[in-house]
């Protein structure tokens, strides 16, 4: 049943993707150096990517890998794949039959699915420096979050749009490449690469030694952020830094996760994401009597 729920979330995400491409949110500025300058920095030919089957955790997946041969540090890479021209009705029929069985969809559900082009996507927030390579990036059906595991299904699509985000000084720039028109376009706004708290909570926790920090909540009661470009060893070192600041009243901790209070009642929760080599951090202020 969980699989069926996930496939339905695909459709809502597809409808919202156009808005997402426009790009908006906290930590953005309008300082863009211009399309011509960005295109000189990012050329899709300098991102050598490949999609193939691979084994992760004993299971077969369809996975993306790539090497960053640009001169920039890439902070996000995504490719959207759309249905190829010229695939046969038999190939489509086999695909839809597999999907219906996998997700236990009704005939009515399938009619809705068949009204849309077959699509898939792969995306990673791994920080990849020039010359570095990454692998085992999962591919997903449509715009959703269900893993693609059948290479025959992937063979029905071709690359449509690539999104590349890269770091320059203290900002993140976004470039799109359209495989159909073979043209580049750039996001007007940039993102602040290191988004730290503007409240007192920022002084209650160590600043991660990374280039990219994205804040999602920042108020007087809670500061929540994701830090990118860390190994598990660096995460564990960050946990030790928190302990040195007094966060030692531990509860429910395990490898890759740490939750603790300090003597003042501040709480930290840390979680390591091995897939994106990132950590999610939340620091919460002590609860008041009214809470």
PDB file of C-alpha atoms in Angstrom, residues 83-279:
ATOM      1  CA  UNK A  83       9.654   9.405 -23.016  1.00  0.00           C
ATOM      2  CA  UNK A  84      11.660   8.722 -26.172  1.00  0.00           C
ATOM      3  CA  UNK A  85      10.189   9.361 -29.581  1.00  0.00           C
ATOM      4  CA  UNK A  86       9.434   6.186 -31.472  1.00  0.00           C
ATOM      5  CA  UNK A  87       8.937   3.695 -28.649  1.00  0.00           C
ATOM      6  CA  UNK A  88       6.446   1.042 -29.691  1.00  0.00           C
ATOM      7  CA  UNK A  89       2.967   0.453 -28.327  1.00  0.00           C
ATOM      8  CA  UNK A  90       4.149  -2.973 -27.200  1.00  0.00           C
ATOM      9  CA  UNK A  91       6.933  -1.397 -25.131  1.00  0.00           C
ATOM     10  CA  UNK A  92       4.457   1.028 -23.575  1.00  0.00           C
ATOM     11  CA  UNK A  93       2.005  -1.778 -22.868  1.00  0.00           C
ATOM     12  CA  UNK A  94       4.683  -3.830 -21.108  1.00  0.00           C
ATOM     13  CA  UNK A  95       5.719  -0.787 -19.061  1.00  0.00           C
ATOM     14  CA  UNK A  96       2.178   0.033 -17.938  1.00  0.00           C
ATOM     15  CA  UNK A  97       1.497  -3.619 -17.135  1.00  0.00           C
ATOM     16  CA  UNK A  98       4.595  -3.730 -14.919  1.00  0.00           C
ATOM     17  CA  UNK A  99       3.631  -0.464 -13.223  1.00  0.00           C
ATOM     18  CA  UNK A 100       0.065  -1.611 -12.558  1.00  0.00           C
ATOM     19  CA  UNK A 101       1.271  -4.811 -10.918  1.00  0.00           C
ATOM     20  CA  UNK A 102       4.036  -3.100  -8.938  1.00  0.00           C
ATOM     21  CA  UNK A 103       1.821  -0.369  -7.502  1.00  0.00           C
ATOM     22  CA  UNK A 104      -1.489  -2.286  -7.467  1.00  0.00           C
ATOM     23  CA  UNK A 105      -3.220   0.441  -9.469  1.00  0.00           C
ATOM     24  CA  UNK A 106      -6.797   0.296 -10.728  1.00  0.00           C
ATOM     25  CA  UNK A 107      -7.745   0.604 -14.401  1.00  0.00           C
ATOM     26  CA  UNK A 108      -8.927   4.152 -13.683  1.00  0.00           C
ATOM     27  CA  UNK A 109      -5.557   4.969 -12.145  1.00  0.00           C
ATOM     28  CA  UNK A 110      -3.841   3.591 -15.220  1.00  0.00           C
ATOM     29  CA  UNK A 111      -5.968   5.705 -17.561  1.00  0.00           C
ATOM     30  CA  UNK A 112      -4.695   8.774 -15.714  1.00  0.00           C
ATOM     31  CA  UNK A 113      -1.106   7.524 -15.886  1.00  0.00           C
ATOM     32  CA  UNK A 114      -1.321   6.751 -19.602  1.00  0.00           C
ATOM     33  CA  UNK A 115      -2.459  10.305 -20.318  1.00  0.00           C
ATOM     34  CA  UNK A 116       1.007  11.513 -19.293  1.00  0.00           C
ATOM     35  CA  UNK A 117       4.366  11.017 -20.938  1.00  0.00           C
ATOM     36  CA  UNK A 118       6.580   8.404 -19.312  1.00  0.00           C
ATOM     37  CA  UNK A 119       9.219  10.191 -17.257  1.00  0.00           C
ATOM     38  CA  UNK A 120      11.857   9.561 -14.611  1.00  0.00           C
ATOM     39  CA  UNK A 121      14.428  11.603 -12.727  1.00  0.00           C
ATOM     40  CA  UNK A 122      17.655  11.379 -10.749  1.00  0.00           C
ATOM     41  CA  UNK A 123      18.920  14.001  -8.310  1.00  0.00           C
ATOM     42  CA  UNK A 124      21.719  14.371  -5.782  1.00  0.00           C
ATOM     43  CA  UNK A 125      22.733  17.095  -3.314  1.00  0.00           C
ATOM     44  CA  UNK A 126      26.234  15.692  -2.941  1.00  0.00           C
ATOM     45  CA  UNK A 127      28.939  18.376  -2.953  1.00  0.00           C
ATOM     46  CA  UNK A 128      31.300  17.346  -5.760  1.00  0.00           C
ATOM     47  CA  UNK A 129      34.561  19.221  -6.240  1.00  0.00           C
ATOM     48  CA  UNK A 130      36.314  19.532  -9.627  1.00  0.00           C
ATOM     49  CA  UNK A 131      37.788  16.184 -10.651  1.00  0.00           C
ATOM     50  CA  UNK A 132      35.710  14.172  -8.173  1.00  0.00           C
ATOM     51  CA  UNK A 133      33.238  11.420  -9.046  1.00  0.00           C
ATOM     52  CA  UNK A 134      30.156  10.077  -7.294  1.00  0.00           C
ATOM     53  CA  UNK A 135      28.049   6.972  -7.836  1.00  0.00           C
ATOM     54  CA  UNK A 136      24.945   5.155  -6.589  1.00  0.00           C
ATOM     55  CA  UNK A 137      22.548   8.056  -7.117  1.00  0.00           C
ATOM     56  CA  UNK A 138      19.056   6.575  -7.299  1.00  0.00           C
ATOM     57  CA  UNK A 139      16.712   7.124 -10.227  1.00  0.00           C
ATOM     58  CA  UNK A 140      12.970   7.451  -9.609  1.00  0.00           C
ATOM     59  CA  UNK A 141       9.730   7.014 -11.531  1.00  0.00           C
ATOM     60  CA  UNK A 142       8.194  10.240 -12.843  1.00  0.00           C
ATOM     61  CA  UNK A 143       8.717  13.122 -10.390  1.00  0.00           C
ATOM     62  CA  UNK A 144       8.082  10.934  -7.357  1.00  0.00           C
ATOM     63  CA  UNK A 145      10.173   9.106  -4.800  1.00  0.00           C
ATOM     64  CA  UNK A 146       9.773   5.434  -5.727  1.00  0.00           C
ATOM     65  CA  UNK A 147      13.039   3.784  -6.728  1.00  0.00           C
ATOM     66  CA  UNK A 148      13.559   2.720 -10.323  1.00  0.00           C
ATOM     67  CA  UNK A 149      14.853  -0.856 -10.374  1.00  0.00           C
ATOM     68  CA  UNK A 150      14.199  -2.042 -13.939  1.00  0.00           C
ATOM     69  CA  UNK A 151      16.736  -0.943 -16.562  1.00  0.00           C
ATOM     70  CA  UNK A 152      14.243  -1.852 -19.304  1.00  0.00           C
ATOM     71  CA  UNK A 153      11.986   0.903 -18.019  1.00  0.00           C
ATOM     72  CA  UNK A 154      14.851   3.397 -18.088  1.00  0.00           C
ATOM     73  CA  UNK A 155      15.533   2.466 -21.706  1.00  0.00           C
ATOM     74  CA  UNK A 156      12.158   4.007 -22.625  1.00  0.00           C
ATOM     75  CA  UNK A 157      13.300   7.534 -21.746  1.00  0.00           C
ATOM     76  CA  UNK A 158      15.993  10.019 -22.736  1.00  0.00           C
ATOM     77  CA  UNK A 159      17.461  13.088 -20.995  1.00  0.00           C
ATOM     78  CA  UNK A 160      15.263  16.173 -21.201  1.00  0.00           C
ATOM     79  CA  UNK A 161      16.487  18.833 -18.752  1.00  0.00           C
ATOM     80  CA  UNK A 162      19.593  18.915 -16.555  1.00  0.00           C
ATOM     81  CA  UNK A 163      19.839  21.208 -13.530  1.00  0.00           C
ATOM     82  CA  UNK A 164      23.296  22.100 -12.255  1.00  0.00           C
ATOM     83  CA  UNK A 165      23.891  24.156  -9.126  1.00  0.00           C
ATOM     84  CA  UNK A 166      27.434  25.275  -8.477  1.00  0.00           C
ATOM     85  CA  UNK A 167      29.340  27.176  -5.814  1.00  0.00           C
ATOM     86  CA  UNK A 168      31.215  30.397  -6.424  1.00  0.00           C
ATOM     87  CA  UNK A 169      32.605  32.231  -3.394  1.00  0.00           C
ATOM     88  CA  UNK A 170      29.624  32.537  -1.021  1.00  0.00           C
ATOM     89  CA  UNK A 171      26.814  31.995  -3.519  1.00  0.00           C
ATOM     90  CA  UNK A 172      25.158  29.103  -5.353  1.00  0.00           C
ATOM     91  CA  UNK A 173      24.253  29.609  -9.010  1.00  0.00           C
ATOM     92  CA  UNK A 174      21.775  27.528 -11.027  1.00  0.00           C
ATOM     93  CA  UNK A 175      22.126  26.539 -14.680  1.00  0.00           C
ATOM     94  CA  UNK A 176      19.671  24.525 -16.790  1.00  0.00           C
ATOM     95  CA  UNK A 177      20.547  22.589 -19.927  1.00  0.00           C
ATOM     96  CA  UNK A 178      17.799  21.663 -22.390  1.00  0.00           C
ATOM     97  CA  UNK A 179      18.767  18.490 -24.248  1.00  0.00           C
ATOM     98  CA  UNK A 180      16.095  19.140 -26.871  1.00  0.00           C
ATOM     99  CA  UNK A 181      17.154  22.644 -27.907  1.00  0.00           C
ATOM    100  CA  UNK A 182      20.765  22.181 -26.740  1.00  0.00           C
ATOM    101  CA  UNK A 183      20.511  25.552 -25.008  1.00  0.00           C
ATOM    102  CA  UNK A 184      21.427  26.796 -21.543  1.00  0.00           C
ATOM    103  CA  UNK A 185      19.403  29.062 -19.293  1.00  0.00           C
ATOM    104  CA  UNK A 186      20.254  30.508 -15.909  1.00  0.00           C
ATOM    105  CA  UNK A 187      18.346  31.262 -12.746  1.00  0.00           C
ATOM    106  CA  UNK A 188      18.042  34.984 -12.132  1.00  0.00           C
ATOM    107  CA  UNK A 189      18.426  34.606  -8.389  1.00  0.00           C
ATOM    108  CA  UNK A 190      21.295  33.035  -6.492  1.00  0.00           C
ATOM    109  CA  UNK A 191      21.319  31.313  -3.112  1.00  0.00           C
ATOM    110  CA  UNK A 192      23.454  32.225  -0.132  1.00  0.00           C
ATOM    111  CA  UNK A 193      25.692  29.189   0.266  1.00  0.00           C
ATOM    112  CA  UNK A 194      26.113  29.348   4.057  1.00  0.00           C
ATOM    113  CA  UNK A 195      22.816  30.227   5.731  1.00  0.00           C
ATOM    114  CA  UNK A 196      23.385  30.614   9.462  1.00  0.00           C
ATOM    115  CA  UNK A 197      20.942  31.587  12.195  1.00  0.00           C
ATOM    116  CA  UNK A 198      20.190  35.254  12.799  1.00  0.00           C
ATOM    117  CA  UNK A 199      19.052  34.493  16.355  1.00  0.00           C
ATOM    118  CA  UNK A 200      20.836  33.640  19.599  1.00  0.00           C
ATOM    119  CA  UNK A 201      20.434  29.936  18.803  1.00  0.00           C
ATOM    120  CA  UNK A 202      23.290  30.249  16.320  1.00  0.00           C
ATOM    121  CA  UNK A 203      25.705  30.833  19.203  1.00  0.00           C
ATOM    122  CA  UNK A 204      24.508  27.730  21.066  1.00  0.00           C
ATOM    123  CA  UNK A 205      25.813  25.208  18.545  1.00  0.00           C
ATOM    124  CA  UNK A 206      29.068  24.800  16.575  1.00  0.00           C
ATOM    125  CA  UNK A 207      29.240  26.091  13.015  1.00  0.00           C
ATOM    126  CA  UNK A 208      29.922  23.128  10.682  1.00  0.00           C
ATOM    127  CA  UNK A 209      33.199  23.389   8.759  1.00  0.00           C
ATOM    128  CA  UNK A 210      31.575  23.078   5.320  1.00  0.00           C
ATOM    129  CA  UNK A 211      30.854  25.331   2.356  1.00  0.00           C
ATOM    130  CA  UNK A 212      27.091  24.743   2.090  1.00  0.00           C
ATOM    131  CA  UNK A 213      24.522  25.132   4.873  1.00  0.00           C
ATOM    132  CA  UNK A 214      20.822  25.497   4.054  1.00  0.00           C
ATOM    133  CA  UNK A 215      18.480  26.780   6.739  1.00  0.00           C
ATOM    134  CA  UNK A 216      14.822  25.733   6.740  1.00  0.00           C
ATOM    135  CA  UNK A 217      13.642  27.140  10.097  1.00  0.00           C
ATOM    136  CA  UNK A 218      15.218  30.046  11.952  1.00  0.00           C
ATOM    137  CA  UNK A 219      13.313  31.657  14.799  1.00  0.00           C
ATOM    138  CA  UNK A 220      13.696  32.214  18.545  1.00  0.00           C
ATOM    139  CA  UNK A 221      12.555  28.693  19.427  1.00  0.00           C
ATOM    140  CA  UNK A 222      14.158  26.529  16.739  1.00  0.00           C
ATOM    141  CA  UNK A 223      16.988  26.585  14.197  1.00  0.00           C
ATOM    142  CA  UNK A 224      16.950  23.793  11.625  1.00  0.00           C
ATOM    143  CA  UNK A 225      19.535  23.360   8.883  1.00  0.00           C
ATOM    144  CA  UNK A 226      21.225  20.875   6.549  1.00  0.00           C
ATOM    145  CA  UNK A 227      25.012  20.911   6.122  1.00  0.00           C
ATOM    146  CA  UNK A 228      26.456  19.344   2.964  1.00  0.00           C
ATOM    147  CA  UNK A 229      29.800  17.798   2.110  1.00  0.00           C
ATOM    148  CA  UNK A 230      30.566  15.745   5.235  1.00  0.00           C
ATOM    149  CA  UNK A 231      31.807  12.218   5.732  1.00  0.00           C
ATOM    150  CA  UNK A 232      30.490  10.087   8.587  1.00  0.00           C
ATOM    151  CA  UNK A 233      33.799  10.679  10.381  1.00  0.00           C
ATOM    152  CA  UNK A 234      33.269  14.443  10.124  1.00  0.00           C
ATOM    153  CA  UNK A 235      29.736  14.018  11.435  1.00  0.00           C
ATOM    154  CA  UNK A 236      31.063  12.120  14.449  1.00  0.00           C
ATOM    155  CA  UNK A 237      33.626  14.887  15.030  1.00  0.00           C
ATOM    156  CA  UNK A 238      30.775  17.418  14.983  1.00  0.00           C
ATOM    157  CA  UNK A 239      28.932  15.336  17.584  1.00  0.00           C
ATOM    158  CA  UNK A 240      32.055  15.544  19.760  1.00  0.00           C
ATOM    159  CA  UNK A 241      32.066  19.346  19.355  1.00  0.00           C
ATOM    160  CA  UNK A 242      28.466  19.436  20.584  1.00  0.00           C
ATOM    161  CA  UNK A 243      29.429  17.315  23.582  1.00  0.00           C
ATOM    162  CA  UNK A 244      32.227  19.769  24.386  1.00  0.00           C
ATOM    163  CA  UNK A 245      29.576  22.517  24.482  1.00  0.00           C
ATOM    164  CA  UNK A 246      27.676  20.545  27.111  1.00  0.00           C
ATOM    165  CA  UNK A 247      25.188  18.538  25.054  1.00  0.00           C
ATOM    166  CA  UNK A 248      25.740  15.350  26.995  1.00  0.00           C
ATOM    167  CA  UNK A 249      22.324  14.443  28.441  1.00  0.00           C
ATOM    168  CA  UNK A 250      21.839  11.835  25.727  1.00  0.00           C
ATOM    169  CA  UNK A 251      18.760   9.895  24.638  1.00  0.00           C
ATOM    170  CA  UNK A 252      18.037   7.376  21.872  1.00  0.00           C
ATOM    171  CA  UNK A 253      21.368   7.639  20.055  1.00  0.00           C
ATOM    172  CA  UNK A 254      22.852   5.335  17.439  1.00  0.00           C
ATOM    173  CA  UNK A 255      25.382   5.474  14.595  1.00  0.00           C
ATOM    174  CA  UNK A 256      24.608   8.483  12.443  1.00  0.00           C
ATOM    175  CA  UNK A 257      22.182  10.039  14.928  1.00  0.00           C
ATOM    176  CA  UNK A 258      22.623  12.025  18.143  1.00  0.00           C
ATOM    177  CA  UNK A 259      20.088  13.720  20.420  1.00  0.00           C
ATOM    178  CA  UNK A 260      21.012  15.463  23.668  1.00  0.00           C
ATOM    179  CA  UNK A 261      20.182  18.336  26.044  1.00  0.00           C
ATOM    180  CA  UNK A 262      22.540  20.676  27.835  1.00  0.00           C
ATOM    181  CA  UNK A 263      22.270  22.004  31.384  1.00  0.00           C
ATOM    182  CA  UNK A 264      20.317  25.075  30.214  1.00  0.00           C
ATOM    183  CA  UNK A 265      17.647  22.940  28.572  1.00  0.00           C
ATOM    184  CA  UNK A 266      18.671  23.470  24.947  1.00  0.00           C
ATOM    185  CA  UNK A 267      18.203  20.374  22.803  1.00  0.00           C
ATOM    186  CA  UNK A 268      20.118  19.271  19.706  1.00  0.00           C
ATOM    187  CA  UNK A 269      19.179  16.551  17.248  1.00  0.00           C
ATOM    188  CA  UNK A 270      21.718  15.504  14.602  1.00  0.00           C
ATOM    189  CA  UNK A 271      21.193  13.030  11.785  1.00  0.00           C
ATOM    190  CA  UNK A 272      23.627  11.893   9.074  1.00  0.00           C
ATOM    191  CA  UNK A 273      22.415  11.169   5.527  1.00  0.00           C
ATOM    192  CA  UNK A 274      24.894   8.806   3.907  1.00  0.00           C
ATOM    193  CA  UNK A 275      23.230   9.159   0.504  1.00  0.00           C
ATOM    194  CA  UNK A 276      23.912  12.895   0.170  1.00  0.00           C
ATOM    195  CA  UNK A 277      26.860  13.078   2.590  1.00  0.00           C
ATOM    196  CA  UNK A 278      24.950  15.648   4.624  1.00  0.00           C
ATOM    197  CA  UNK A 279      23.692  16.125   8.150  1.00  0.00           C
TER     198      UNK A 279
END
